[in-house]
XYZ file of C-alpha atoms in Angstrom:
382
model
C 124.307 -44.167 -44.892
C 126.713 -45.408 -47.469
C 124.896 -43.538 -50.248
C 125.289 -40.302 -48.244
C 128.945 -40.710 -48.049
C 129.395 -41.654 -51.623
C 127.320 -38.873 -53.090
C 127.544 -35.064 -53.148
C 128.527 -33.274 -51.073
C 130.407 -35.837 -48.997
C 131.867 -37.810 -51.859
C 135.668 -37.658 -52.202
C 137.088 -36.637 -55.478
C 140.407 -37.522 -56.922
C 142.996 -34.702 -56.875
C 143.445 -32.347 -59.817
C 147.225 -31.760 -60.363
C 146.423 -28.360 -62.121
C 144.776 -26.883 -58.979
C 146.359 -26.272 -55.585
C 145.002 -27.821 -52.521
C 143.185 -25.807 -49.866
C 143.424 -27.155 -46.272
C 140.810 -25.591 -43.833
C 141.233 -26.440 -40.148
C 139.603 -25.738 -36.948
C 139.924 -26.626 -33.178
C 137.406 -26.897 -30.447
C 137.606 -27.694 -26.794
C 137.381 -31.407 -27.573
C 138.874 -32.044 -30.865
C 140.632 -30.881 -34.131
C 139.667 -31.351 -37.643
C 140.486 -30.321 -41.276
C 139.112 -30.596 -44.777
C 141.252 -30.801 -47.833
C 139.571 -29.500 -51.046
C 140.233 -27.994 -54.378
C 138.384 -25.030 -55.893
C 138.267 -25.883 -59.651
C 136.453 -24.253 -62.539
C 133.805 -26.889 -62.358
C 133.224 -26.470 -58.609
C 134.657 -27.405 -55.257
C 136.076 -30.948 -54.935
C 136.505 -32.476 -51.582
C 139.501 -34.535 -51.310
C 139.863 -35.607 -47.563
C 138.266 -35.370 -44.259
C 140.471 -35.683 -41.045
C 139.603 -35.184 -37.419
C 140.587 -36.552 -34.001
C 139.817 -36.121 -30.186
C 142.129 -34.007 -28.137
C 143.746 -35.664 -24.998
C 143.674 -34.438 -21.492
C 146.983 -32.460 -22.117
C 145.922 -30.875 -25.348
C 142.614 -29.542 -24.041
C 144.688 -27.457 -21.577
C 146.521 -25.574 -24.504
C 145.802 -22.078 -25.167
C 143.580 -21.198 -28.225
C 146.470 -20.358 -30.506
C 148.149 -23.560 -29.556
C 145.054 -25.704 -30.292
C 144.568 -23.939 -33.709
C 148.159 -24.443 -34.614
C 147.997 -27.991 -33.463
C 145.089 -28.550 -35.781
C 147.244 -27.209 -38.761
C 150.293 -29.203 -37.744
C 148.458 -32.510 -37.253
C 146.513 -32.240 -40.508
C 149.521 -31.399 -42.504
C 151.479 -34.273 -40.969
C 148.676 -36.664 -41.683
C 148.146 -35.552 -45.295
C 151.580 -34.690 -46.434
C 151.742 -38.171 -48.229
C 148.511 -37.187 -50.078
C 149.617 -33.680 -50.832
C 153.035 -34.698 -52.093
C 154.855 -32.106 -53.830
C 151.862 -29.971 -54.561
C 151.345 -26.401 -53.329
C 148.513 -25.770 -51.031
C 146.779 -22.951 -49.113
C 145.981 -23.063 -45.308
C 142.890 -21.611 -44.002
C 142.189 -21.054 -40.322
C 139.538 -19.063 -38.290
C 142.261 -17.883 -35.876
C 143.437 -14.372 -36.973
C 146.940 -14.386 -35.151
C 147.898 -17.460 -37.184
C 147.635 -15.614 -40.518
C 150.793 -16.246 -42.497
C 152.406 -17.724 -39.409
C 154.907 -19.676 -41.590
C 156.571 -16.353 -42.588
C 156.736 -14.512 -39.190
C 158.031 -14.948 -35.778
C 155.532 -16.268 -33.137
C 156.309 -15.949 -29.532
C 155.244 -19.316 -28.571
C 157.653 -22.197 -28.282
C 155.278 -24.943 -28.787
C 154.103 -23.549 -32.104
C 157.560 -22.837 -33.191
C 158.479 -26.350 -32.464
C 155.693 -27.570 -34.777
C 156.967 -25.144 -37.386
C 160.362 -26.519 -37.151
C 159.083 -30.118 -37.656
C 157.260 -28.788 -40.853
C 160.205 -26.930 -42.335
C 160.591 -29.406 -45.165
C 157.039 -28.785 -46.364
C 156.662 -25.048 -45.564
C 157.880 -23.932 -48.950
C 154.888 -25.451 -50.591
C 152.496 -23.406 -48.428
C 151.290 -20.588 -50.710
C 149.646 -18.614 -47.863
C 147.916 -19.085 -44.580
C 144.652 -17.078 -44.868
C 142.187 -16.056 -42.312
C 138.683 -17.587 -42.815
C 136.009 -16.225 -40.630
C 134.245 -18.678 -38.269
C 130.819 -18.063 -39.877
C 132.197 -19.361 -43.156
C 134.234 -22.251 -41.496
C 131.123 -24.579 -40.531
C 132.395 -27.784 -42.177
C 135.701 -27.853 -40.309
C 134.139 -26.602 -37.101
C 131.566 -29.320 -37.415
C 134.013 -32.283 -37.678
C 136.195 -30.864 -34.880
C 133.165 -31.054 -32.377
C 131.131 -34.188 -33.297
C 132.811 -37.546 -32.403
C 131.231 -40.855 -31.641
C 130.787 -41.483 -27.726
C 133.296 -44.341 -27.794
C 136.109 -42.051 -29.027
C 135.560 -39.500 -26.275
C 135.219 -41.382 -22.929
C 136.990 -38.856 -20.786
C 135.063 -35.753 -21.896
C 132.934 -34.124 -19.015
C 129.514 -33.189 -20.779
C 128.835 -30.380 -18.127
C 131.926 -28.477 -19.237
C 131.322 -28.656 -22.950
C 128.901 -26.666 -25.153
C 127.699 -29.315 -27.572
C 125.912 -28.187 -30.681
C 122.854 -30.077 -32.094
C 123.387 -32.735 -34.604
C 120.776 -31.152 -36.934
C 123.341 -28.423 -37.823
C 123.937 -28.309 -41.586
C 127.153 -29.673 -42.753
C 129.182 -28.038 -45.399
C 130.972 -24.906 -46.559
C 129.616 -21.963 -48.371
C 129.823 -23.841 -51.616
C 127.491 -26.501 -50.466
C 123.930 -25.505 -51.113
C 121.949 -28.502 -49.798
C 121.382 -30.241 -46.559
C 122.463 -33.889 -45.954
C 119.689 -36.029 -44.522
C 120.377 -38.109 -41.466
C 120.741 -41.941 -42.065
C 117.496 -43.602 -41.081
C 117.515 -46.731 -39.036
C 115.477 -49.732 -40.485
C 112.679 -50.628 -38.026
C 110.403 -53.422 -37.631
C 107.106 -52.772 -39.207
C 105.420 -56.075 -39.256
C 104.123 -57.389 -35.846
C 103.861 -60.829 -37.386
C 107.554 -60.992 -37.992
C 108.395 -60.278 -34.377
C 105.880 -62.949 -33.356
C 107.225 -65.691 -35.301
C 110.843 -65.182 -35.487
C 112.032 -65.866 -31.846
C 112.976 -69.546 -32.516
C 114.463 -68.660 -35.903
C 116.527 -65.791 -34.355
C 117.798 -68.062 -31.621
C 119.272 -70.416 -34.191
C 120.853 -67.535 -36.033
C 122.352 -66.098 -32.888
C 123.769 -69.447 -32.083
C 125.550 -69.488 -35.396
C 126.610 -65.848 -34.981
C 127.705 -66.223 -31.276
C 129.797 -69.395 -32.160
C 132.852 -67.054 -32.461
C 134.157 -66.188 -29.158
C 136.135 -63.037 -28.917
C 139.128 -62.416 -26.457
C 136.823 -60.212 -24.320
C 134.172 -63.062 -24.097
C 136.916 -65.657 -23.358
C 138.169 -63.535 -20.376
C 134.569 -63.059 -19.062
C 133.935 -66.856 -19.370
C 137.198 -67.616 -17.298
C 136.068 -65.606 -14.422
C 134.480 -67.689 -11.582
C 130.754 -67.249 -10.931
C 130.740 -66.335 -7.257
C 127.226 -65.356 -6.591
C 123.665 -66.198 -7.604
C 123.223 -62.643 -8.836
C 125.327 -63.283 -11.818
C 123.167 -66.403 -12.637
C 119.808 -64.455 -12.392
C 121.263 -61.616 -14.582
C 122.482 -64.110 -17.052
C 119.124 -65.756 -17.310
C 117.425 -62.179 -17.598
C 119.682 -61.463 -20.507
C 118.900 -64.676 -22.143
C 115.178 -64.059 -21.828
C 115.388 -60.614 -23.216
C 117.257 -61.937 -26.191
C 114.426 -64.399 -27.049
C 111.847 -61.746 -26.470
C 113.174 -59.336 -29.140
C 115.177 -59.748 -32.301
C 118.876 -58.777 -32.324
C 119.359 -55.125 -33.131
C 122.757 -55.864 -34.743
C 121.078 -57.715 -37.648
C 117.803 -55.932 -38.336
C 115.004 -57.759 -40.100
C 114.206 -56.496 -43.523
C 110.604 -56.596 -44.782
C 110.415 -57.783 -48.232
C 106.736 -59.006 -48.153
C 104.508 -58.435 -51.042
C 102.436 -55.843 -49.198
C 105.530 -53.933 -48.571
C 106.696 -54.273 -52.207
C 103.364 -53.058 -53.305
C 103.201 -49.949 -51.034
C 106.803 -48.994 -52.086
C 106.055 -49.517 -55.749
C 102.892 -47.251 -55.356
C 105.347 -44.395 -54.272
C 107.996 -44.965 -56.875
C 107.642 -42.375 -59.828
C 109.388 -44.533 -62.466
C 107.399 -47.707 -61.652
C 104.042 -45.776 -61.742
C 105.069 -44.546 -65.201
C 105.527 -48.006 -66.513
C 102.344 -49.079 -64.801
C 100.411 -46.395 -66.404
C 101.664 -47.083 -69.834
C 100.815 -50.727 -69.590
C 97.256 -49.804 -68.330
C 96.909 -47.635 -71.592
C 97.224 -50.792 -73.694
C 100.688 -50.220 -74.708
C 102.808 -53.249 -75.349
C 105.413 -54.074 -72.903
C 106.340 -57.722 -73.438
C 109.229 -57.562 -70.885
C 106.765 -56.420 -67.952
C 103.748 -58.032 -66.417
C 101.475 -56.935 -63.490
C 100.174 -59.447 -60.955
C 98.180 -58.720 -57.879
C 99.113 -54.915 -58.331
C 102.878 -55.649 -58.300
C 105.130 -54.971 -61.344
C 107.347 -57.851 -62.584
C 110.161 -57.956 -65.047
C 110.114 -60.997 -67.267
C 113.527 -62.731 -67.832
C 114.847 -65.867 -69.540
C 116.887 -68.232 -67.450
C 117.830 -71.643 -68.723
C 115.207 -71.675 -71.454
C 112.500 -70.724 -69.117
C 110.684 -67.482 -68.200
C 110.719 -66.200 -64.729
C 109.316 -63.338 -62.966
C 111.592 -60.694 -61.209
C 110.307 -58.156 -58.766
C 110.764 -54.691 -60.082
C 112.563 -53.303 -56.859
C 111.585 -49.731 -55.872
C 114.399 -47.333 -55.393
C 113.734 -47.153 -51.655
C 114.266 -50.899 -51.194
C 117.534 -51.145 -53.140
C 119.674 -50.193 -50.084
C 117.820 -52.771 -47.939
C 118.143 -55.392 -50.441
C 121.890 -54.856 -50.794
C 122.276 -54.790 -46.968
C 120.295 -58.054 -46.602
C 122.128 -59.924 -49.364
C 125.702 -58.521 -48.803
C 126.084 -56.905 -45.229
C 124.096 -59.598 -43.108
C 126.413 -61.881 -41.109
C 124.861 -64.875 -42.846
C 125.321 -63.405 -46.385
C 129.032 -63.656 -46.153
C 130.030 -60.322 -47.769
C 130.338 -62.026 -51.233
C 132.009 -60.455 -54.056
C 130.301 -58.860 -57.098
C 129.822 -61.911 -59.236
C 128.162 -64.132 -56.559
C 125.991 -61.374 -55.312
C 124.901 -60.436 -58.798
C 124.094 -64.107 -59.524
C 121.837 -64.369 -56.446
C 120.069 -61.207 -56.881
C 119.451 -61.508 -60.690
C 117.046 -64.438 -60.214
C 114.920 -62.578 -57.716
C 114.979 -58.713 -58.294
C 115.360 -56.162 -61.114
C 116.173 -52.564 -61.351
C 117.849 -50.400 -63.965
C 121.749 -50.593 -63.924
C 121.473 -53.344 -61.378
C 125.029 -54.843 -61.820
C 126.463 -51.295 -61.665
C 124.768 -50.679 -58.409
C 125.960 -53.859 -56.979
C 129.542 -53.298 -57.998
C 129.662 -49.880 -56.582
C 128.048 -51.052 -53.356
C 130.593 -53.788 -52.800
C 133.500 -51.595 -53.626
C 132.367 -49.095 -50.894
C 132.080 -51.862 -48.286
C 134.428 -51.100 -45.457
C 134.693 -54.747 -44.361
C 135.335 -56.023 -47.773
C 138.208 -53.486 -48.436
C 139.611 -54.026 -44.854
C 139.618 -57.848 -44.586
C 139.661 -59.096 -48.263
C 143.122 -60.195 -49.370
C 144.637 -59.813 -52.730
C 144.638 -63.363 -54.399
C 146.266 -62.363 -57.602
C 149.812 -63.637 -58.315
C 152.496 -61.109 -58.040
C 153.703 -59.624 -61.323
C 156.622 -61.485 -62.831
C 160.086 -60.056 -63.865
C 160.490 -58.114 -66.971
C 161.959 -60.032 -70.101
C 164.412 -57.690 -71.569
C 165.528 -57.824 -75.124
C 168.955 -58.690 -76.215
C 171.073 -55.598 -76.744
C 171.891 -54.616 -80.361
C 175.265 -55.332 -81.874
C 175.624 -52.136 -83.917
C 173.868 -48.792 -84.436
C 170.493 -48.785 -86.200
C 170.235 -52.576 -86.129
C 166.853 -54.002 -86.961
C 165.682 -55.998 -83.969
């Protein structure tokens, strides 16, 4: 899922100061959204995605008010990003075309215009974008996680299917859905109940505020006891879904290497009696030979399909600690190998949401400048 967010077409680009921004907005019955992009000579660069759910009052707005709210909210949220740059606004609501230069007979819309009067001179134009070409903004204004829209009545909303392609007319490829890692080995499920119980005991040692409130409530009936015992039994019968097990067995590695094109090319060249002193084949698995502490060790050549699972197991797992680049690299470099390994680890850790949210900056603050003594006369050599 992280690779999808950090690659084309969802990857966010740095702004180009020589090209004006284009803000495309849209509103639906449940939410509003906008996309900030730049149409450069090298192609379209996406700078920002923004969306939120409408509250109960905003869902009662007229269509023109909801579309204007999408423009007002997106500009308000992105004004620090846009800065002093000029930008174009695109909307699929025809009556709002160049609304910043004409009088609109709607007090709520005019009130929003009044709040944006300091940034209105930066708007080059407000253009009409047909709804058929506004798929990207329309998508993010309709699709929200279930937890962010608890008050929405499903019977009154026309929800589109999630397989709808994401993008504007500039995007020419479909983004695959993130795949969940499933448990493929039955033996893993059979022998990990006791191990998972010890892991859960370590993970559940931290009590949240919601759990402490629940524990403080008196247990008044035997039904609660029976339900608690049922939950505990179900925890033992199946592994925790929050921390999925990753299958790195030799059989899995062998099957994944058989489907990897680059690995198969190396295996074919080795079988053709070509000298590859840094590689070896054992039991049908390709290994990389490396030297560590005056000794030669074998490193599993990780197939490209297993790299995201390896990074998730050695970095994202609750018992992995979300270590930094150096420590994660020192752990993985003694077990696995793949091209540009350290670059992949660095990019993966930099894109980790929890690391960027909770890691604090431990560098010392910069010191004061040490000014030089002012000269005593003109053209004095310092």
